[in-house]
mmCIF file of C-alpha atoms in Angstrom:
data_model
loop_
_atom_site.group_PDB
_atom_site.id
_atom_site.type_symbol
_atom_site.label_atom_id
_atom_site.label_comp_id
_atom_site.label_asym_id
_atom_site.label_seq_id
_atom_site.Cartn_x
_atom_site.Cartn_y
_atom_site.Cartn_z
ATOM 1 C CA MET I 178 3.682 -2.559 -3.716
ATOM 2 C CA LEU I 179 0.516 -4.648 -4.430
ATOM 3 C CA THR I 180 -0.839 -1.611 -5.923
ATOM 4 C CA ALA I 181 2.115 -0.948 -7.992
ATOM 5 C CA ALA I 182 1.745 -4.612 -9.216
ATOM 6 C CA ALA I 183 -1.768 -4.405 -10.103
ATOM 7 C CA MET I 184 -1.202 -1.172 -11.901
ATOM 8 C CA THR I 185 1.665 -2.879 -13.993
ATOM 9 C CA THR I 186 -0.293 -5.880 -14.924
ATOM 10 C CA SER I 187 -3.213 -3.623 -15.773
ATOM 11 C CA MET I 188 -1.117 -1.875 -18.073
ATOM 12 C CA MET I 189 0.023 -5.270 -19.973
ATOM 13 C CA VAL I 190 -3.221 -6.200 -20.661
ATOM 14 C CA PRO I 191 -4.596 -4.315 -23.571
ATOM 15 C CA GLU I 192 -8.221 -4.513 -22.597
ATOM 16 C CA ILE I 193 -7.742 -3.535 -18.994
ATOM 17 C CA ALA I 194 -5.513 -0.751 -19.984
ATOM 18 C CA GLN I 195 -8.101 0.573 -22.216
ATOM 19 C CA ALA I 196 -10.743 0.694 -19.299
ATOM 20 C CA ALA I 197 -7.946 2.492 -17.033
ATOM 21 C CA ASP I 198 -8.608 5.645 -19.133
ATOM 22 C CA GLY I 199 -11.814 6.239 -17.521
ATOM 23 C CA VAL I 200 -10.396 6.438 -13.926
ATOM 24 C CA THR I 201 -11.833 9.197 -12.466
ATOM 25 C CA PRO I 202 -9.641 11.793 -10.329
ATOM 26 C CA SER I 203 -11.579 11.135 -7.300
ATOM 27 C CA LEU I 204 -11.208 7.394 -7.725
ATOM 28 C CA LYS I 205 -7.454 7.944 -8.293
ATOM 29 C CA ASN I 206 -7.209 9.792 -5.078
ATOM 30 C CA PHE I 207 -9.004 7.300 -3.453
ATOM 31 C CA LEU I 208 -6.783 4.789 -4.230
ATOM 32 C CA LEU I 209 -3.987 6.741 -3.450
ATOM 33 C CA SER I 210 -4.986 7.303 0.059
ATOM 34 C CA ILE I 211 -5.543 3.587 0.450
ATOM 35 C CA ALA I 212 -1.651 2.988 -0.654
ATOM 36 C CA ALA I 213 -0.583 5.859 1.534
ATOM 37 C CA GLY I 214 -2.564 4.428 4.421
ATOM 38 C CA GLY I 215 -0.835 0.949 4.104
ATOM 39 C CA VAL I 216 2.435 2.875 3.962
ATOM 40 C CA VAL I 217 1.415 4.207 7.001
ATOM 41 C CA LEU I 218 0.164 1.123 8.507
ATOM 42 C CA VAL I 219 3.567 -0.745 7.643
ATOM 43 C CA ALA I 220 5.563 2.140 9.338
ATOM 44 C CA ILE I 221 3.568 1.861 12.620
ATOM 45 C CA ILE I 222 3.907 -2.020 12.632
ATOM 46 C CA GLY I 223 7.689 -1.862 11.914
ATOM 47 C CA ALA I 224 8.079 0.491 14.471
ATOM 48 C CA ILE I 225 6.323 -1.413 17.157
ATOM 49 C CA ILE I 226 8.297 -4.428 16.023
ATOM 50 C CA GLY I 227 11.775 -2.666 16.427
ATOM 51 C CA VAL I 228 10.813 -1.148 19.815
ATOM 52 C CA SER I 229 9.787 -4.462 21.183
ATOM 53 C CA ASN I 230 13.049 -5.898 19.947
ATOM 54 C CA PHE I 231 15.048 -3.061 21.118
ATOM 55 C CA ASP I 232 13.570 -3.182 24.881
ATOM 56 C CA PRO I 233 12.547 -6.475 25.697
ATOM 57 C CA VAL I 234 10.620 -7.155 28.803
ATOM 58 C CA LYS I 235 12.404 -9.074 31.482
ATOM 59 C CA ARG I 236 9.811 -10.644 34.002
ATOM 60 C CA SER I 237 11.347 -12.715 37.010
#
C-alpha cells in the first residue's frame, strides 16, 4: 500500500514522473518483489494473530 501511494505521488509530480521513465526492468522487479514480500509478511502476521485469538492458552 505504501508503494502504491509512493507511485501515485511520483506520477503527480512532473519532475519525478519524468525520472520514473528510466526505471529498468530489474529495478521494477526488485521493487515488486519487496512489495510481494511485504504482502506475505502481513499475511503471516495476520495468521499468527488470528490463531492466537482463536485458540488462547489457559494457564492455571
